[in-house]
Amino acid sequence: MAERSTSRGAPVRVRAVRASAKDARALIESGTVSARAGAETEKGGATAKRPTWTFLSNHAHVLLLIARDPEIRLRDVADQVGITERAVQRIVSDLEGGRYIERERSGRRNHYRVHPELPLRHPIEAHRRIGNLIALIVDA
């Protein structure tokens, strides 16, 4: 049990309750809460099932979208990847810190430059370059 305060400052005991999958589905369907992974979303009038996991990380998704459109807005990246705009900002910052991308201000917009010659970060795939990943996914 945890204690929380009311608006008057009086402590109140709060007990965490786990909802069953059936209860969670009912809350999602009623619109009380939103579902993230595995959610059914409407796109163009049709219902599309969002996958619960993917083979590529959000960092890879952001990098691929920037490689496809170097002037893409972070809001559009967030919408396409399915994460918050703030999360995209952190990822872009990580990619800049690792020198995988450069950001150049162009008026009110940003223009990104990807460095395809740099290696992938994990030891298992470090023998490949970012350009290989981009060619596989974006240029396909």
mmCIF file of C-alpha atoms in Angstrom:
data_model
loop_
_atom_site.group_PDB
_atom_site.id
_atom_site.type_symbol
_atom_site.label_atom_id
_atom_site.label_comp_id
_atom_site.label_asym_id
_atom_site.label_seq_id
_atom_site.Cartn_x
_atom_site.Cartn_y
_atom_site.Cartn_z
ATOM 1 C CA MET A 1 0.000 0.000 0.000
ATOM 2 C CA ALA A 2 1.113 3.521 -0.757
ATOM 3 C CA GLU A 3 0.132 6.803 0.827
ATOM 4 C CA ARG A 4 -0.969 9.825 -1.112
ATOM 5 C CA SER A 5 -2.247 13.196 0.006
ATOM 6 C CA THR A 6 -5.636 14.679 -0.747
ATOM 7 C CA SER A 7 -6.037 18.283 -1.865
ATOM 8 C CA ARG A 8 -6.300 19.229 1.837
ATOM 9 C CA GLY A 9 -3.033 17.437 2.645
ATOM 10 C CA ALA A 10 -4.586 14.558 4.588
ATOM 11 C CA PRO A 11 -2.868 11.207 3.872
ATOM 12 C CA VAL A 12 -4.966 8.579 2.162
ATOM 13 C CA ARG A 13 -4.017 4.921 1.703
ATOM 14 C CA VAL A 14 -4.082 3.778 -1.896
ATOM 15 C CA ARG A 15 -3.896 0.155 -2.941
ATOM 16 C CA ALA A 16 -2.658 -0.722 -6.433
ATOM 17 C CA VAL A 17 -5.048 -2.988 -8.280
ATOM 18 C CA ARG A 18 -4.149 -4.995 -11.349
ATOM 19 C CA ALA A 19 -6.802 -5.120 -14.007
ATOM 20 C CA SER A 20 -7.456 -8.287 -15.928
ATOM 21 C CA ALA A 21 -6.914 -8.319 -19.682
ATOM 22 C CA LYS A 22 -10.705 -8.285 -20.116
ATOM 23 C CA ASP A 23 -11.034 -5.205 -17.877
ATOM 24 C CA ALA A 24 -8.184 -3.469 -19.722
ATOM 25 C CA ARG A 25 -9.841 -4.143 -23.097
ATOM 26 C CA ALA A 26 -13.120 -2.733 -21.796
ATOM 27 C CA LEU A 27 -11.383 0.454 -20.623
ATOM 28 C CA ILE A 28 -9.618 0.841 -23.959
ATOM 29 C CA GLU A 29 -12.783 0.231 -25.978
ATOM 30 C CA SER A 30 -14.733 2.728 -23.868
ATOM 31 C CA GLY A 31 -12.056 5.350 -24.501
ATOM 32 C CA THR A 32 -11.290 5.703 -20.780
ATOM 33 C CA VAL A 33 -7.631 4.873 -21.400
ATOM 34 C CA SER A 34 -5.617 4.664 -24.574
ATOM 35 C CA ALA A 35 -3.694 1.646 -25.732
ATOM 36 C CA ARG A 36 -0.177 1.974 -27.108
ATOM 37 C CA ALA A 37 1.404 -1.261 -28.306
ATOM 38 C CA GLY A 38 -1.012 -3.714 -29.868
ATOM 39 C CA ALA A 39 -3.681 -1.065 -30.265
ATOM 40 C CA GLU A 40 -6.139 -1.069 -33.066
ATOM 41 C CA THR A 41 -6.041 2.272 -34.793
ATOM 42 C CA GLU A 42 -8.192 3.721 -37.519
ATOM 43 C CA LYS A 43 -6.296 4.787 -40.592
ATOM 44 C CA GLY A 44 -8.202 5.952 -43.626
ATOM 45 C CA GLY A 45 -11.453 4.502 -42.327
ATOM 46 C CA ALA A 46 -10.008 1.001 -41.906
ATOM 47 C CA THR A 47 -8.930 -0.530 -38.628
ATOM 48 C CA ALA A 48 -5.239 -1.449 -38.572
ATOM 49 C CA LYS A 49 -3.594 -3.493 -35.821
ATOM 50 C CA ARG A 50 -0.400 -1.911 -34.484
ATOM 51 C CA PRO A 51 2.293 -4.522 -33.741
ATOM 52 C CA THR A 52 3.285 -5.140 -30.121
ATOM 53 C CA TRP A 53 6.996 -5.342 -31.019
ATOM 54 C CA THR A 54 9.240 -4.678 -34.002
ATOM 55 C CA PHE A 55 12.656 -5.794 -35.216
ATOM 56 C CA LEU A 56 14.027 -2.254 -35.267
ATOM 57 C CA SER A 57 14.347 0.185 -32.362
ATOM 58 C CA ASN A 58 12.759 3.617 -32.223
ATOM 59 C CA HIS A 59 16.225 5.057 -32.860
ATOM 60 C CA ALA A 60 16.382 3.120 -36.135
ATOM 61 C CA HIS A 61 12.860 4.192 -37.089
ATOM 62 C CA VAL A 62 13.679 7.860 -36.493
ATOM 63 C CA LEU A 63 16.955 7.580 -38.420
ATOM 64 C CA LEU A 64 15.228 5.888 -41.368
ATOM 65 C CA LEU A 65 12.507 8.539 -41.560
ATOM 66 C CA ILE A 66 15.109 11.308 -41.467
ATOM 67 C CA ALA A 67 17.131 9.546 -44.166
ATOM 68 C CA ARG A 68 13.998 9.297 -46.328
ATOM 69 C CA ASP A 69 13.045 12.962 -45.827
ATOM 70 C CA PRO A 70 15.843 15.193 -44.449
ATOM 71 C CA GLU A 71 13.390 18.060 -43.849
ATOM 72 C CA ILE A 72 10.754 16.037 -41.975
ATOM 73 C CA ARG A 73 9.184 17.686 -38.923
ATOM 74 C CA LEU A 74 9.712 15.941 -35.590
ATOM 75 C CA ARG A 75 5.939 15.998 -35.091
ATOM 76 C CA ASP A 76 5.539 13.920 -38.255
ATOM 77 C CA VAL A 77 8.289 11.536 -37.125
ATOM 78 C CA ALA A 78 6.511 11.084 -33.790
ATOM 79 C CA ASP A 79 3.206 10.334 -35.531
ATOM 80 C CA GLN A 80 4.753 7.780 -37.879
ATOM 81 C CA VAL A 81 6.866 6.013 -35.240
ATOM 82 C CA GLY A 82 4.067 6.083 -32.661
ATOM 83 C CA ILE A 83 5.976 7.837 -29.883
ATOM 84 C CA THR A 84 5.836 11.297 -28.337
ATOM 85 C CA GLU A 85 7.458 14.328 -29.896
ATOM 86 C CA ARG A 86 9.640 14.664 -26.791
ATOM 87 C CA ALA A 87 10.888 11.085 -27.241
ATOM 88 C CA VAL A 88 11.780 11.918 -30.848
ATOM 89 C CA GLN A 89 13.694 14.985 -29.643
ATOM 90 C CA ARG A 90 15.723 12.797 -27.265
ATOM 91 C CA ILE A 91 16.437 10.276 -30.028
ATOM 92 C CA VAL A 92 17.524 13.016 -32.441
ATOM 93 C CA SER A 93 19.785 14.352 -29.694
ATOM 94 C CA ASP A 94 21.274 10.857 -29.226
ATOM 95 C CA LEU A 95 21.816 10.506 -32.979
ATOM 96 C CA GLU A 96 23.478 13.932 -33.105
ATOM 97 C CA GLY A 97 25.651 13.088 -30.102
ATOM 98 C CA GLY A 98 26.801 9.906 -31.844
ATOM 99 C CA ARG A 99 27.442 11.946 -35.009
ATOM 100 C CA TYR A 100 25.022 9.805 -37.012
ATOM 101 C CA ILE A 101 23.137 12.924 -38.094
ATOM 102 C CA GLU A 102 23.803 16.652 -38.296
ATOM 103 C CA ARG A 103 21.102 19.260 -37.882
ATOM 104 C CA GLU A 104 21.209 22.499 -39.818
ATOM 105 C CA ARG A 105 18.689 25.276 -39.271
ATOM 106 C CA SER A 106 16.959 26.403 -42.460
ATOM 107 C CA GLY A 107 14.584 29.264 -41.636
ATOM 108 C CA ARG A 108 11.989 27.862 -39.254
ATOM 109 C CA ARG A 109 12.733 24.267 -40.222
ATOM 110 C CA ASN A 110 15.609 21.877 -39.663
ATOM 111 C CA HIS A 111 17.503 20.079 -42.392
ATOM 112 C CA TYR A 112 19.198 16.837 -41.378
ATOM 113 C CA ARG A 113 22.234 15.186 -42.911
ATOM 114 C CA VAL A 114 22.789 11.469 -42.239
ATOM 115 C CA HIS A 115 26.312 10.030 -42.144
ATOM 116 C CA PRO A 116 25.866 6.635 -43.834
ATOM 117 C CA GLU A 117 29.555 5.731 -43.484
ATOM 118 C CA LEU A 118 29.316 5.240 -39.695
ATOM 119 C CA PRO A 119 28.990 1.717 -38.257
ATOM 120 C CA LEU A 120 25.930 0.352 -36.495
ATOM 121 C CA ARG A 121 26.419 0.481 -32.722
ATOM 122 C CA HIS A 122 25.874 -3.053 -31.436
ATOM 123 C CA PRO A 123 28.852 -5.454 -31.630
ATOM 124 C CA ILE A 124 26.761 -8.029 -33.530
ATOM 125 C CA GLU A 125 26.090 -5.605 -36.382
ATOM 126 C CA ALA A 126 29.110 -3.289 -36.059
ATOM 127 C CA HIS A 127 30.578 -4.753 -39.275
ATOM 128 C CA ARG A 128 27.775 -2.997 -41.195
ATOM 129 C CA ARG A 129 27.305 0.698 -41.862
ATOM 130 C CA ILE A 130 24.253 2.908 -41.348
ATOM 131 C CA GLY A 131 24.129 3.237 -45.137
ATOM 132 C CA ASN A 132 23.534 -0.526 -45.419
ATOM 133 C CA LEU A 133 20.473 -0.273 -43.179
ATOM 134 C CA ILE A 134 19.171 2.760 -45.039
ATOM 135 C CA ALA A 135 19.659 1.033 -48.401
ATOM 136 C CA LEU A 136 17.877 -2.074 -47.142
ATOM 137 C CA ILE A 137 14.821 -0.285 -45.765
ATOM 138 C CA VAL A 138 14.480 3.152 -47.411
ATOM 139 C CA ASP A 139 15.875 2.528 -50.875
ATOM 140 C CA ALA A 140 14.120 -0.824 -51.301
#
